[in-house]
PDB file of C-alpha atoms in Angstrom:
ATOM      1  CA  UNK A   1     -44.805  18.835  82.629  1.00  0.00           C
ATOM      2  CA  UNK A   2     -47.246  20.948  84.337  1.00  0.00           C
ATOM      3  CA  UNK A   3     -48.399  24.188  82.784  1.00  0.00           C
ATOM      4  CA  UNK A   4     -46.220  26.592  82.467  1.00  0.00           C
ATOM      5  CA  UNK A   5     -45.517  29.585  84.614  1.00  0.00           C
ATOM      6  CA  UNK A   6     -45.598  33.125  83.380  1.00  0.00           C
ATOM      7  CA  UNK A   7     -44.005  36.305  85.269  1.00  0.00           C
ATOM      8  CA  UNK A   8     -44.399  39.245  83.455  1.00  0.00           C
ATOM      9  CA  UNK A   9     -43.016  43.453  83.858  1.00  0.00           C
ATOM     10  CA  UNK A  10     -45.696  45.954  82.871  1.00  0.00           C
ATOM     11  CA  UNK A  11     -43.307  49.190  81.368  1.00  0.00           C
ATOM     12  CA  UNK A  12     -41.282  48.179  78.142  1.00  0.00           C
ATOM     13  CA  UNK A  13     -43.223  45.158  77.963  1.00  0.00           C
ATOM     14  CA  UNK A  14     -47.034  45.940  77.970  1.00  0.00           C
ATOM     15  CA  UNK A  15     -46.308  49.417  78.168  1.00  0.00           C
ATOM     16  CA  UNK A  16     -44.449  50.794  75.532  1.00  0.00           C
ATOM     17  CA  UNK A  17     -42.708  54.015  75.287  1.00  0.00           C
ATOM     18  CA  UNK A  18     -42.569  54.928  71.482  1.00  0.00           C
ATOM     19  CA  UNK A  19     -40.965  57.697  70.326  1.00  0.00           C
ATOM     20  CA  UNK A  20     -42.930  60.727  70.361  1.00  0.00           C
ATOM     21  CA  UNK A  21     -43.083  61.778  66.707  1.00  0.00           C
ATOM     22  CA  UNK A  22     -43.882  58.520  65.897  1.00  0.00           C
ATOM     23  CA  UNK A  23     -46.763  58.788  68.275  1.00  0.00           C
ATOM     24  CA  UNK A  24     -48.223  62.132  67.366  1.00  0.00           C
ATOM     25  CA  UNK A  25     -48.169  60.809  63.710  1.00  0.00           C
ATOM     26  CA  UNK A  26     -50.359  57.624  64.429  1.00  0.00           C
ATOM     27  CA  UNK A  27     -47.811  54.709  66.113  1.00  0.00           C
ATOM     28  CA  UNK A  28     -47.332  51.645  64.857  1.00  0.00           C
ATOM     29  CA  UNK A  29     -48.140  51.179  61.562  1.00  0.00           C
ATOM     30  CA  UNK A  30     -48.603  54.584  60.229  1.00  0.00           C
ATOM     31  CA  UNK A  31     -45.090  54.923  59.099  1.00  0.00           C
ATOM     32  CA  UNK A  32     -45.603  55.768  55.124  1.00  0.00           C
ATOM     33  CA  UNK A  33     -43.878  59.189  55.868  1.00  0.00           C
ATOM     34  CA  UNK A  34     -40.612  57.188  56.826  1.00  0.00           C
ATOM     35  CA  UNK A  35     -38.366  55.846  53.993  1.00  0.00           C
ATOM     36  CA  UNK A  36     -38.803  51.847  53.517  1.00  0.00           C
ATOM     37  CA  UNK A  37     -35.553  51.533  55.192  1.00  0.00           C
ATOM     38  CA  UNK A  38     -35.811  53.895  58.008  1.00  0.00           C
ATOM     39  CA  UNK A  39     -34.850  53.012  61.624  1.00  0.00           C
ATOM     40  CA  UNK A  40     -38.340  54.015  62.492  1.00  0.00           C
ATOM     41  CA  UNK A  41     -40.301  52.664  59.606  1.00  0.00           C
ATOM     42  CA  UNK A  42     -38.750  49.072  60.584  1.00  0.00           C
ATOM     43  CA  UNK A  43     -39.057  48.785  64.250  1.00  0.00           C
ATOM     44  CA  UNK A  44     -42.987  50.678  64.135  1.00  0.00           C
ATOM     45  CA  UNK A  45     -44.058  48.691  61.463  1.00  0.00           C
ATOM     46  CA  UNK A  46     -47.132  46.699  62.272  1.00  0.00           C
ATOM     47  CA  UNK A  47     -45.667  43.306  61.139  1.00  0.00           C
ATOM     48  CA  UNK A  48     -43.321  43.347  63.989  1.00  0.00           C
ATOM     49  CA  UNK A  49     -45.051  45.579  66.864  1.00  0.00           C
ATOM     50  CA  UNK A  50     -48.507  45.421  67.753  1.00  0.00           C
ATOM     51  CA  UNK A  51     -50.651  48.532  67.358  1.00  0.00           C
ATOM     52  CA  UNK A  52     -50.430  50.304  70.696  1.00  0.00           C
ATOM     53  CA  UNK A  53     -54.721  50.435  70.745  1.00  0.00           C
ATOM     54  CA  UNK A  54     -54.731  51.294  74.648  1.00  0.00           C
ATOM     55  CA  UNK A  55     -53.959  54.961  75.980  1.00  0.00           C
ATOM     56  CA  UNK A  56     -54.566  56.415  79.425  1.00  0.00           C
ATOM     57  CA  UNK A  57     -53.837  58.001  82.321  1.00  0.00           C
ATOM     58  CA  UNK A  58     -53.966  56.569  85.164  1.00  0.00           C
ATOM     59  CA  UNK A  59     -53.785  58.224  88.762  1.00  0.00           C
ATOM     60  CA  UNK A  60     -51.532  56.594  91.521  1.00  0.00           C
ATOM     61  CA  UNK A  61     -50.580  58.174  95.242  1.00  0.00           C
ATOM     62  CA  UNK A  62     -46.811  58.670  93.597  1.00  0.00           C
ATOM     63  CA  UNK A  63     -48.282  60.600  90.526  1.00  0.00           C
ATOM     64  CA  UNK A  64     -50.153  60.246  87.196  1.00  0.00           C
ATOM     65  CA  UNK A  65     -48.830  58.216  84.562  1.00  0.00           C
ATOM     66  CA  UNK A  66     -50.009  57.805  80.695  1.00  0.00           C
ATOM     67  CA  UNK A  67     -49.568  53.990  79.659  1.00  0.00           C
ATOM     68  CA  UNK A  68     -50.073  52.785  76.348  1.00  0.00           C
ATOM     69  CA  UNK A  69     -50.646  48.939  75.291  1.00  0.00           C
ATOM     70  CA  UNK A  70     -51.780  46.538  72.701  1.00  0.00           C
ATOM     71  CA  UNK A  71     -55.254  45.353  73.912  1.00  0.00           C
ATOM     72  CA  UNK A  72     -54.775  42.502  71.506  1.00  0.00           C
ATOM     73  CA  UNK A  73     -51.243  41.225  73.111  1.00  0.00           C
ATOM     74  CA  UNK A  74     -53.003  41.908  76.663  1.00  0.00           C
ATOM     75  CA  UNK A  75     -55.640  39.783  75.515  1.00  0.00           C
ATOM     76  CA  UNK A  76     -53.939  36.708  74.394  1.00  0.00           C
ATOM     77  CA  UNK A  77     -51.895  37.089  77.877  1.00  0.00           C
ATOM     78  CA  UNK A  78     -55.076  37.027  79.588  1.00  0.00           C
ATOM     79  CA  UNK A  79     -56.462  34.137  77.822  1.00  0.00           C
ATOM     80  CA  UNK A  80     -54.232  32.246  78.514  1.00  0.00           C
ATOM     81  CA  UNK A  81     -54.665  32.341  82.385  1.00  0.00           C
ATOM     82  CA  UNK A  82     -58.547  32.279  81.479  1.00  0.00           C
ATOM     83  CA  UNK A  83     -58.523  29.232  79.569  1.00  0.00           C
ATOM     84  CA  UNK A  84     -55.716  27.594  82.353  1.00  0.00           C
ATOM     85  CA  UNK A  85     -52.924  27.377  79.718  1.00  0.00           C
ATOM     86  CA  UNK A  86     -50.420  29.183  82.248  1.00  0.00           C
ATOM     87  CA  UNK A  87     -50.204  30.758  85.420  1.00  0.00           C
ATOM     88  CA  UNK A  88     -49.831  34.466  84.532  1.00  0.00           C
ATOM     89  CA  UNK A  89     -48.013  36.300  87.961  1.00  0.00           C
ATOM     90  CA  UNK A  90     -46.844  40.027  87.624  1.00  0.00           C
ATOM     91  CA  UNK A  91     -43.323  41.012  88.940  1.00  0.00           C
ATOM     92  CA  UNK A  92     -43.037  44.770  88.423  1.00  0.00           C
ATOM     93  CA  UNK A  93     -42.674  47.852  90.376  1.00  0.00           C
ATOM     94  CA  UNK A  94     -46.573  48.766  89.903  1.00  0.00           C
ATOM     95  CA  UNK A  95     -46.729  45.331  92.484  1.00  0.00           C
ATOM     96  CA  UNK A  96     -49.336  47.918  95.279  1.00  0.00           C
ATOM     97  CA  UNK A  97     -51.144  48.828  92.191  1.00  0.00           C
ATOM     98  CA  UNK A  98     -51.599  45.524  89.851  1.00  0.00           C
ATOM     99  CA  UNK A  99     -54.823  44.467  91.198  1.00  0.00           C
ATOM    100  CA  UNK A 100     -56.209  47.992  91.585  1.00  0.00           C
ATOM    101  CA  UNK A 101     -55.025  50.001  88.572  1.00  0.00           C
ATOM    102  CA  UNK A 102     -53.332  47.751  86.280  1.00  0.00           C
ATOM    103  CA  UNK A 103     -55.642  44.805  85.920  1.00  0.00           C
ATOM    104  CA  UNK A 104     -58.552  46.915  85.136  1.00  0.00           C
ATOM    105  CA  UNK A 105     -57.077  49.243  82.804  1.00  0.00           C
ATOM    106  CA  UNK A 106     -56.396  45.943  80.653  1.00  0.00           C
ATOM    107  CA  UNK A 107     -59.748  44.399  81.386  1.00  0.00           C
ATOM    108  CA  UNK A 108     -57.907  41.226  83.113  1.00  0.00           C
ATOM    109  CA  UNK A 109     -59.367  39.613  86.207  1.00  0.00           C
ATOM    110  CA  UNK A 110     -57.305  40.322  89.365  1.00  0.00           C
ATOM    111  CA  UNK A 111     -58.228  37.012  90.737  1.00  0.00           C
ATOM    112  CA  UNK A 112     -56.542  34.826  87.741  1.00  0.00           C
ATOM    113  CA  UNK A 113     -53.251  37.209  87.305  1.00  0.00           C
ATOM    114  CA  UNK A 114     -51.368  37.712  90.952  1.00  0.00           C
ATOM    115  CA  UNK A 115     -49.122  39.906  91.437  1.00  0.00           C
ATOM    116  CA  UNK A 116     -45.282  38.745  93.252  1.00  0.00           C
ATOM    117  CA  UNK A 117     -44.516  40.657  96.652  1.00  0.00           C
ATOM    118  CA  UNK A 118     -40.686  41.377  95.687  1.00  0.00           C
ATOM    119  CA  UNK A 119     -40.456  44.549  96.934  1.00  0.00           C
ATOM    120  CA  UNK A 120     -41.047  46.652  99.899  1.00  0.00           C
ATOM    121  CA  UNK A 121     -42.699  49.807  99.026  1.00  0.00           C
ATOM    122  CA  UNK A 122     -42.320  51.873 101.746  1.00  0.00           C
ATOM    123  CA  UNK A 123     -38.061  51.351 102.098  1.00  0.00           C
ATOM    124  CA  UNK A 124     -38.049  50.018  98.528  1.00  0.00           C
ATOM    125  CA  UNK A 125     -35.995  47.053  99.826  1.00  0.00           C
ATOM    126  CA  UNK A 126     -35.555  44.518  97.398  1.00  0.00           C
ATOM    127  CA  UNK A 127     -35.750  47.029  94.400  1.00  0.00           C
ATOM    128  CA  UNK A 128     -32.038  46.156  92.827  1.00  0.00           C
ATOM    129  CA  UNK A 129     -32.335  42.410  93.272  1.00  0.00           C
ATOM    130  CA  UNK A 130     -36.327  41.083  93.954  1.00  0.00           C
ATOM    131  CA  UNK A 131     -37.147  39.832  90.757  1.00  0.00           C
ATOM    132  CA  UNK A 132     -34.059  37.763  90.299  1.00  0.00           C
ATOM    133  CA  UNK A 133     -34.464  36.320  93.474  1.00  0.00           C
ATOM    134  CA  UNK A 134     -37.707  35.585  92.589  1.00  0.00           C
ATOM    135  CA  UNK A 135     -37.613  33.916  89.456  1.00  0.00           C
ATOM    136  CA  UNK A 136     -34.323  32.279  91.061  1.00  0.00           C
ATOM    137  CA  UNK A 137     -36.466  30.989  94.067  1.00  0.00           C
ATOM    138  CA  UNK A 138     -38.819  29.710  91.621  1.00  0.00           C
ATOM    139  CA  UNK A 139     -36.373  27.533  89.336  1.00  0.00           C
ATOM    140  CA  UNK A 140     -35.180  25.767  92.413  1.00  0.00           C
ATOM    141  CA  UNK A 141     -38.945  25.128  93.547  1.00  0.00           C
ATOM    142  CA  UNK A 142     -39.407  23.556  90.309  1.00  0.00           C
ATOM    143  CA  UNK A 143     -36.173  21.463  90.291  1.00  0.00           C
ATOM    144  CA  UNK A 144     -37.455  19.725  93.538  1.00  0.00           C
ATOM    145  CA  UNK A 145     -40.749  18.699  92.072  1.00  0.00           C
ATOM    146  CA  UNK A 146     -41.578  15.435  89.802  1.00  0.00           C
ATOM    147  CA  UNK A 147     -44.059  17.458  87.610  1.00  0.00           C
ATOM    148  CA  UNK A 148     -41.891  20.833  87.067  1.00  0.00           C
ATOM    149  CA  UNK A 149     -43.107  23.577  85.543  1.00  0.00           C
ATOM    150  CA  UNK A 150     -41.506  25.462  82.628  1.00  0.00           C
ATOM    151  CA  UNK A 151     -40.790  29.554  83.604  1.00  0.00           C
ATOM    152  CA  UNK A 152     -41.299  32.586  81.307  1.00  0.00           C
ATOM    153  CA  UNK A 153     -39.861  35.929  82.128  1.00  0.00           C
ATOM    154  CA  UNK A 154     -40.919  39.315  80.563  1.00  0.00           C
ATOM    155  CA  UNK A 155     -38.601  42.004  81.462  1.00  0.00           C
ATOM    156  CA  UNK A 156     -36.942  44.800  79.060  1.00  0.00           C
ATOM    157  CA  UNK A 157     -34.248  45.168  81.848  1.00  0.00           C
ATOM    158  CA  UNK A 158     -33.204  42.475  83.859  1.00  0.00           C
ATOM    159  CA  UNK A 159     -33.650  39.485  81.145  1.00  0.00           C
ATOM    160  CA  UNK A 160     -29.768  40.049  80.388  1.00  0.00           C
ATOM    161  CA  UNK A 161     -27.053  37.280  79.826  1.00  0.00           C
ATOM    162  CA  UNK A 162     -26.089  37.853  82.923  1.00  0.00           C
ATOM    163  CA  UNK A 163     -29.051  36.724  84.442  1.00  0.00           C
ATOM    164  CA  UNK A 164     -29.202  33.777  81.768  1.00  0.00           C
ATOM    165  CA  UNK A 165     -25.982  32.657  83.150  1.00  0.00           C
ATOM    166  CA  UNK A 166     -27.083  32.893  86.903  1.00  0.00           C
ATOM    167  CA  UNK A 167     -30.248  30.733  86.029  1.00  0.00           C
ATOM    168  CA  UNK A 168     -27.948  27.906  83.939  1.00  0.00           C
ATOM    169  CA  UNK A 169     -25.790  27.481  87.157  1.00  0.00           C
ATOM    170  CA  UNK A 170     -29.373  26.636  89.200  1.00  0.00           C
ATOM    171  CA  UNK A 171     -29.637  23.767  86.883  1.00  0.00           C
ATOM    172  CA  UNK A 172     -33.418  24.330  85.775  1.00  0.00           C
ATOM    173  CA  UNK A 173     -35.532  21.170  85.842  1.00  0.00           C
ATOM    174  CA  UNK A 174     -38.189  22.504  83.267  1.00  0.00           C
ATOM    175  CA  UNK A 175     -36.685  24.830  80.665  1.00  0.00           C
ATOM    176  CA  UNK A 176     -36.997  28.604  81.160  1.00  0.00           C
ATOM    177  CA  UNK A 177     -37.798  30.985  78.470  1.00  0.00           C
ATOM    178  CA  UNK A 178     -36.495  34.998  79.160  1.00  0.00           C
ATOM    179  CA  UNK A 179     -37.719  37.751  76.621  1.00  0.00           C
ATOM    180  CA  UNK A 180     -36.321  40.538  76.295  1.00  0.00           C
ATOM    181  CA  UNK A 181     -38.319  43.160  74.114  1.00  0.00           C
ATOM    182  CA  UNK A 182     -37.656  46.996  73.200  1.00  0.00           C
ATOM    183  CA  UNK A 183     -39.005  48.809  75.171  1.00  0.00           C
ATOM    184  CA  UNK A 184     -40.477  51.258  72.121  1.00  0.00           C
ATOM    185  CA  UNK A 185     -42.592  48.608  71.453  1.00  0.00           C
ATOM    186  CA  UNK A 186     -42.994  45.711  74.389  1.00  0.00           C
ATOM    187  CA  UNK A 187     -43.021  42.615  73.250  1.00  0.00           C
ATOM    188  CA  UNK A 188     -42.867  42.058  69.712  1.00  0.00           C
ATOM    189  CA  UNK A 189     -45.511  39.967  67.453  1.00  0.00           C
ATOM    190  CA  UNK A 190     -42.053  37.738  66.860  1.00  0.00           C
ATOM    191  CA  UNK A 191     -41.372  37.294  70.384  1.00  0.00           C
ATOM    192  CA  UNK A 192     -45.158  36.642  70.834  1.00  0.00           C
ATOM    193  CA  UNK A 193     -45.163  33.685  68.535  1.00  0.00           C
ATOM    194  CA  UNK A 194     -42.162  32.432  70.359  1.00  0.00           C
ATOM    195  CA  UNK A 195     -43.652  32.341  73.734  1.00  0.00           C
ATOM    196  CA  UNK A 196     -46.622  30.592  72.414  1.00  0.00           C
ATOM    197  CA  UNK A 197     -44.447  27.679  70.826  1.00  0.00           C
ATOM    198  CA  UNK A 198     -42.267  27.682  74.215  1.00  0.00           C
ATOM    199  CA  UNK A 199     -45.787  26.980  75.966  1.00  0.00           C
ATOM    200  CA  UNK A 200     -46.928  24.418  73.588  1.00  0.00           C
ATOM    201  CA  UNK A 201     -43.594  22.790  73.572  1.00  0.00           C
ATOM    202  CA  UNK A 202     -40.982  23.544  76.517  1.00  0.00           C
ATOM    203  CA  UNK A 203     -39.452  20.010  76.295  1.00  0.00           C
ATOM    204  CA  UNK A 204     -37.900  21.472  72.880  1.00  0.00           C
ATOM    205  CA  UNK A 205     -36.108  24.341  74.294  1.00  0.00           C
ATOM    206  CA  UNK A 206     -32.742  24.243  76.126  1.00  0.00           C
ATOM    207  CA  UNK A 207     -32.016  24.759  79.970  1.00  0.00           C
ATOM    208  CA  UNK A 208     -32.509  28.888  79.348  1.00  0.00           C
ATOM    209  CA  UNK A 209     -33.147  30.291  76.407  1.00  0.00           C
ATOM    210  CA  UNK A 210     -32.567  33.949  76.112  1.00  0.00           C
ATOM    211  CA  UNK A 211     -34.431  35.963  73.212  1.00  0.00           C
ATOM    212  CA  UNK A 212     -33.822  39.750  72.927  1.00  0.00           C
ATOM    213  CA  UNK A 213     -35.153  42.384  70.520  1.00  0.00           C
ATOM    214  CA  UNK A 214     -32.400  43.291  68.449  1.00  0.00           C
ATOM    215  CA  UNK A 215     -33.097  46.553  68.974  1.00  0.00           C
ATOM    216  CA  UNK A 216     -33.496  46.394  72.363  1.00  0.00           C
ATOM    217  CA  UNK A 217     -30.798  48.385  74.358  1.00  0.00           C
ATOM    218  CA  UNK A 218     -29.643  49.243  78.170  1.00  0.00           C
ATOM    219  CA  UNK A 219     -30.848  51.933  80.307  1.00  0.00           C
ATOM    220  CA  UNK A 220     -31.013  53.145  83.055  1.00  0.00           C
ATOM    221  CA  UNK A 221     -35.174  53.301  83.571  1.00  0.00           C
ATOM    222  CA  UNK A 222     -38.120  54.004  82.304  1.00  0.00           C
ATOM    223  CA  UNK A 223     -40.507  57.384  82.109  1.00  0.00           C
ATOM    224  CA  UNK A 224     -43.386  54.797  83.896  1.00  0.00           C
ATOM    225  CA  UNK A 225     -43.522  53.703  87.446  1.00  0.00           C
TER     226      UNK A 225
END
């Protein structure tokens, strides 16, 4: 198969929104003040999320927005499209400002990551149902090729059984991995070591595979973009 193909959201999965008391006490990892079996203590503990080591604001034409990451997850997502393990593409609603604000902020090259056109943001067309489409559009590009490449899809809100269901009926050619992490944390050291065996072995994995953070939960958006 040919290497796989990444599309990833920015808030809830490189951004994380943790709870503020967590964050004014020190974030992931600095949890001693929390019984052993406390909510809290559990999901911030630094053997499941990674340390949130990136904080800033960042100024946009629609306002100015504090995002907070894991420079060492952002890393290993960058080498990979460094190294030409996988095509790395964002698909989220910062799409005008990936290659401007985003990519630098993380210290990834714009010219290696590209960012998917799936909405229009001036009428916001496309906003409900663009990344579906897109990943959907994808899957049957792939089914019509004798190499296919294997799809991974980062989203805290639309990677759903729903959508799982809607990609089985395409009948993938290459399987497709869809992570869902909480959006406290983005994407979990678990769900990290997961995409890495999907990449080094896709033929492994069923048609669609869907993973969610337990604690990961509905909503109705985020405090980001």
């Amino acid at each position: 198969m040919n290497r796989p193909v990444i599309y990833t959201d920015f808030d809830g999965v490189l951004n994380a929104f943790p709870d503020d008391k967590i964050q004014r006490r020190g974030g992931v990892g600095h949890t001693g003040w929390l019984k052993p079996d406390d909510p809290w203590a559990i999901l911030y503990s630094e053997d499941r999320a990674f340390p949130l080591t990136g904080n800033l604001v960042v100024n946009v034409p629609v306002g100015h927005f504090r995002i907070h990451w894991s420079r060492e997850l952002a890393n290993a997502i960058h080498a990979l499209a460094v190294d030409g393990i996988a095509e790395v593409n964002w698909l989220t609603t910062w799409q005008p400002y990936c290659d401007r604000i985003l990519d630098p902020a993380l210290g990834w090259d714009y010219t290696l990551e590209h960012t998917i056109q799936w909405y229009d943001p001036i009428t916001r067309e496309g906003r409900l149902t663009g990344k579906f489409e897109q990943i959907g559009s994808r899957v049957r590009f792939e089914s019509q090729q004798d190499n296919p490449s294997p799809l991974i899809w980062l989203d805290d809100e639309e990677c759903h059984d729903t959508a799982r269901a809607r990609l089985k009926e395409l009948s993938t050619a290459a399987s497709v991995l869809m992570i869902r992490p909480d959006e406290h944390i983005g994407v979990s050291r678990r769900q990290w070591k997961l995409i890495q065996d999907f990449i080094a072995h896709p033929g492994a994995y069923p048609p669609v595979t869907l993973d969610e953070e337990p604690t990961s939960r509905s909503h109705s958006g985020h405090l980001g973009l």
